[in-house]
PDB file of N, CA and C in Angstrom:
ATOM      1  N   UNK A 260      -7.870  24.495  10.808  1.00 90.00           N
ATOM      2  CA  UNK A 260      -6.644  24.060  10.130  1.00 90.00           C
ATOM      3  C   UNK A 260      -6.106  22.762  10.634  1.00 90.00           C
ATOM      4  N   UNK A 261      -6.189  22.807  11.875  1.00 95.00           N
ATOM      5  CA  UNK A 261      -5.895  21.384  12.931  1.00 95.00           C
ATOM      6  C   UNK A 261      -6.517  20.307  12.015  1.00 95.00           C
ATOM      7  N   UNK A 262      -7.736  20.484  12.075  1.00 97.00           N
ATOM      8  CA  UNK A 262      -8.652  19.209  11.513  1.00 97.00           C
ATOM      9  C   UNK A 262      -8.246  19.001   9.794  1.00 97.00           C
ATOM     10  N   UNK A 263      -7.944  19.785   8.934  1.00 97.00           N
ATOM     11  CA  UNK A 263      -7.362  19.716   7.619  1.00 97.00           C
ATOM     12  C   UNK A 263      -6.180  19.025   7.739  1.00 97.00           C
ATOM     13  N   UNK A 264      -5.116  19.356   8.471  1.00 97.00           N
ATOM     14  CA  UNK A 264      -3.950  18.731   8.816  1.00 97.00           C
ATOM     15  C   UNK A 264      -4.207  17.264   9.163  1.00 97.00           C
ATOM     16  N   UNK A 265      -4.721  17.094  10.100  1.00 98.00           N
ATOM     17  CA  UNK A 265      -5.319  15.759  10.709  1.00 98.00           C
ATOM     18  C   UNK A 265      -5.748  14.884   9.243  1.00 98.00           C
ATOM     19  N   UNK A 266      -6.520  15.432   8.726  1.00 98.00           N
ATOM     20  CA  UNK A 266      -7.185  14.682   7.629  1.00 98.00           C
ATOM     21  C   UNK A 266      -6.035  14.437   6.852  1.00 98.00           C
ATOM     22  N   UNK A 267      -5.302  15.283   6.312  1.00 98.00           N
ATOM     23  CA  UNK A 267      -4.367  15.108   5.473  1.00 98.00           C
ATOM     24  C   UNK A 267      -3.306  14.008   5.613  1.00 98.00           C
ATOM     25  N   UNK A 268      -3.072  14.136   7.265  1.00 98.00           N
ATOM     26  CA  UNK A 268      -2.019  13.059   7.627  1.00 98.00           C
ATOM     27  C   UNK A 268      -2.764  11.719   7.602  1.00 98.00           C
ATOM     28  N   UNK A 269      -3.971  11.359   7.972  1.00 98.00           N
ATOM     29  CA  UNK A 269      -4.801  10.382   7.961  1.00 98.00           C
ATOM     30  C   UNK A 269      -4.952   9.736   6.344  1.00 98.00           C
ATOM     31  N   UNK A 270      -5.085  10.534   5.511  1.00 98.00           N
ATOM     32  CA  UNK A 270      -5.009  10.163   4.121  1.00 98.00           C
ATOM     33  C   UNK A 270      -3.575   9.724   3.611  1.00 98.00           C
ATOM     34  N   UNK A 271      -2.727  10.193   4.079  1.00 98.00           N
ATOM     35  CA  UNK A 271      -1.432   9.903   3.476  1.00 98.00           C
ATOM     36  C   UNK A 271      -1.223   8.575   4.433  1.00 98.00           C
ATOM     37  N   UNK A 272      -1.532   8.209   5.466  1.00 98.00           N
ATOM     38  CA  UNK A 272      -1.201   7.208   6.163  1.00 98.00           C
ATOM     39  C   UNK A 272      -1.928   6.065   5.587  1.00 98.00           C
ATOM     40  N   UNK A 273      -3.027   6.116   5.116  1.00 98.00           N
ATOM     41  CA  UNK A 273      -4.005   5.263   4.641  1.00 98.00           C
ATOM     42  C   UNK A 273      -3.436   4.797   3.047  1.00 98.00           C
ATOM     43  N   UNK A 274      -3.132   5.847   2.572  1.00 98.00           N
ATOM     44  CA  UNK A 274      -2.460   5.544   1.247  1.00 98.00           C
ATOM     45  C   UNK A 274      -0.881   4.716   1.299  1.00 98.00           C
ATOM     46  N   UNK A 275      -0.269   4.880   2.421  1.00 98.00           N
ATOM     47  CA  UNK A 275       1.101   4.401   2.472  1.00 98.00           C
ATOM     48  C   UNK A 275       0.476   3.021   2.800  1.00 98.00           C
ATOM     49  N   UNK A 276      -0.575   2.576   3.657  1.00 98.00           N
ATOM     50  CA  UNK A 276      -0.649   0.943   3.895  1.00 98.00           C
ATOM     51  C   UNK A 276      -1.178   0.672   2.607  1.00 98.00           C
ATOM     52  N   UNK A 277      -2.214   1.465   1.672  1.00 98.00           N
ATOM     53  CA  UNK A 277      -2.665   0.639   0.712  1.00 98.00           C
ATOM     54  C   UNK A 277      -1.418   0.285  -0.267  1.00 98.00           C
ATOM     55  N   UNK A 278      -0.408   1.119  -0.345  1.00 96.00           N
ATOM     56  CA  UNK A 278       0.609   0.865  -1.330  1.00 96.00           C
ATOM     57  C   UNK A 278       1.440  -0.105  -0.829  1.00 96.00           C
ATOM     58  N   UNK A 279       1.821  -0.191   0.361  1.00 97.00           N
ATOM     59  CA  UNK A 279       2.608  -1.368   1.054  1.00 97.00           C
ATOM     60  C   UNK A 279       1.706  -2.830   0.845  1.00 97.00           C
ATOM     61  N   UNK A 280       0.343  -2.708   0.910  1.00 96.00           N
ATOM     62  CA  UNK A 280      -0.416  -3.919   0.711  1.00 96.00           C
ATOM     63  C   UNK A 280      -0.213  -4.419  -0.931  1.00 96.00           C
ATOM     64  N   UNK A 281      -0.334  -3.174  -1.815  1.00 96.00           N
ATOM     65  CA  UNK A 281      -0.349  -3.514  -3.289  1.00 96.00           C
ATOM     66  C   UNK A 281       1.025  -4.029  -3.624  1.00 96.00           C
ATOM     67  N   UNK A 282       2.041  -3.418  -3.133  1.00 94.00           N
ATOM     68  CA  UNK A 282       3.278  -4.097  -3.462  1.00 94.00           C
ATOM     69  C   UNK A 282       3.585  -5.514  -2.781  1.00 94.00           C
ATOM     70  N   UNK A 283       3.075  -5.783  -1.827  1.00 94.00           N
ATOM     71  CA  UNK A 283       3.337  -7.063  -1.148  1.00 94.00           C
ATOM     72  C   UNK A 283       2.666  -8.299  -2.099  1.00 94.00           C
ATOM     73  N   UNK A 284       1.270  -7.779  -2.560  1.00 93.00           N
ATOM     74  CA  UNK A 284       0.497  -8.574  -3.356  1.00 93.00           C
ATOM     75  C   UNK A 284       1.110  -9.083  -4.491  1.00 93.00           C
ATOM     76  N   UNK A 285       1.875  -7.890  -5.172  1.00 92.00           N
ATOM     77  CA  UNK A 285       2.277  -7.907  -6.630  1.00 92.00           C
ATOM     78  C   UNK A 285       3.571  -8.811  -6.621  1.00 92.00           C
ATOM     79  N   UNK A 286       4.457  -8.508  -5.205  1.00 91.00           N
ATOM     80  CA  UNK A 286       5.551  -9.468  -5.116  1.00 91.00           C
ATOM     81  C   UNK A 286       5.024 -10.967  -5.015  1.00 91.00           C
ATOM     82  N   UNK A 287       4.124 -10.924  -4.405  1.00 89.00           N
ATOM     83  CA  UNK A 287       3.773 -12.511  -3.978  1.00 89.00           C
ATOM     84  C   UNK A 287       3.182 -13.097  -5.363  1.00 89.00           C
ATOM     85  N   UNK A 288       2.543 -12.318  -6.182  1.00 87.00           N
ATOM     86  CA  UNK A 288       2.051 -12.869  -7.568  1.00 87.00           C
ATOM     87  C   UNK A 288       3.177 -13.159  -8.560  1.00 87.00           C
ATOM     88  N   UNK A 289       4.089 -12.323  -8.491  1.00 86.00           N
ATOM     89  CA  UNK A 289       5.157 -12.512  -9.287  1.00 86.00           C
ATOM     90  C   UNK A 289       6.245 -13.726  -8.964  1.00 86.00           C
ATOM     91  N   UNK A 290       6.330 -13.906  -7.554  1.00 82.00           N
ATOM     92  CA  UNK A 290       6.970 -15.158  -7.013  1.00 82.00           C
ATOM     93  C   UNK A 290       6.246 -16.415  -7.303  1.00 82.00           C
ATOM     94  N   UNK A 291       5.134 -16.324  -7.289  1.00 74.00           N
ATOM     95  CA  UNK A 291       4.119 -17.346  -7.645  1.00 74.00           C
ATOM     96  C   UNK A 291       4.230 -17.946  -9.104  1.00 74.00           C
ATOM     97  N   UNK A 292       3.931 -16.864 -10.055  1.00 70.00           N
ATOM     98  CA  UNK A 292       4.249 -17.073 -11.324  1.00 70.00           C
ATOM     99  C   UNK A 292       5.530 -17.546 -11.795  1.00 70.00           C
ATOM    100  N   UNK A 293       6.817 -17.278 -10.983  1.00 66.00           N
ATOM    101  CA  UNK A 293       8.086 -17.716 -11.139  1.00 66.00           C
ATOM    102  C   UNK A 293       7.970 -19.095 -10.943  1.00 66.00           C
ATOM    103  N   UNK A 294       7.270 -19.631  -9.792  1.00 63.00           N
ATOM    104  CA  UNK A 294       7.418 -20.674  -9.388  1.00 63.00           C
ATOM    105  C   UNK A 294       6.777 -21.805 -10.328  1.00 63.00           C
ATOM    106  N   UNK A 295       5.601 -21.384 -10.781  1.00 59.00           N
ATOM    107  CA  UNK A 295       5.163 -22.052 -11.692  1.00 59.00           C
ATOM    108  C   UNK A 295       5.615 -22.283 -12.860  1.00 59.00           C
ATOM    109  N   UNK A 296       6.481 -21.344 -13.445  1.00 52.00           N
ATOM    110  CA  UNK A 296       7.145 -21.740 -14.641  1.00 52.00           C
ATOM    111  C   UNK A 296       8.606 -22.473 -14.499  1.00 52.00           C
TER     112      UNK A 296
END
């Protein structure tokens, strides 16, 4: 059970990092688009 819990926590951490990177990229693209227009 401990291994399963550890795997779940690692998955959540990886998902949180990926979500943060995606949000940062989307914000950068939006900012860049606004600057061009």
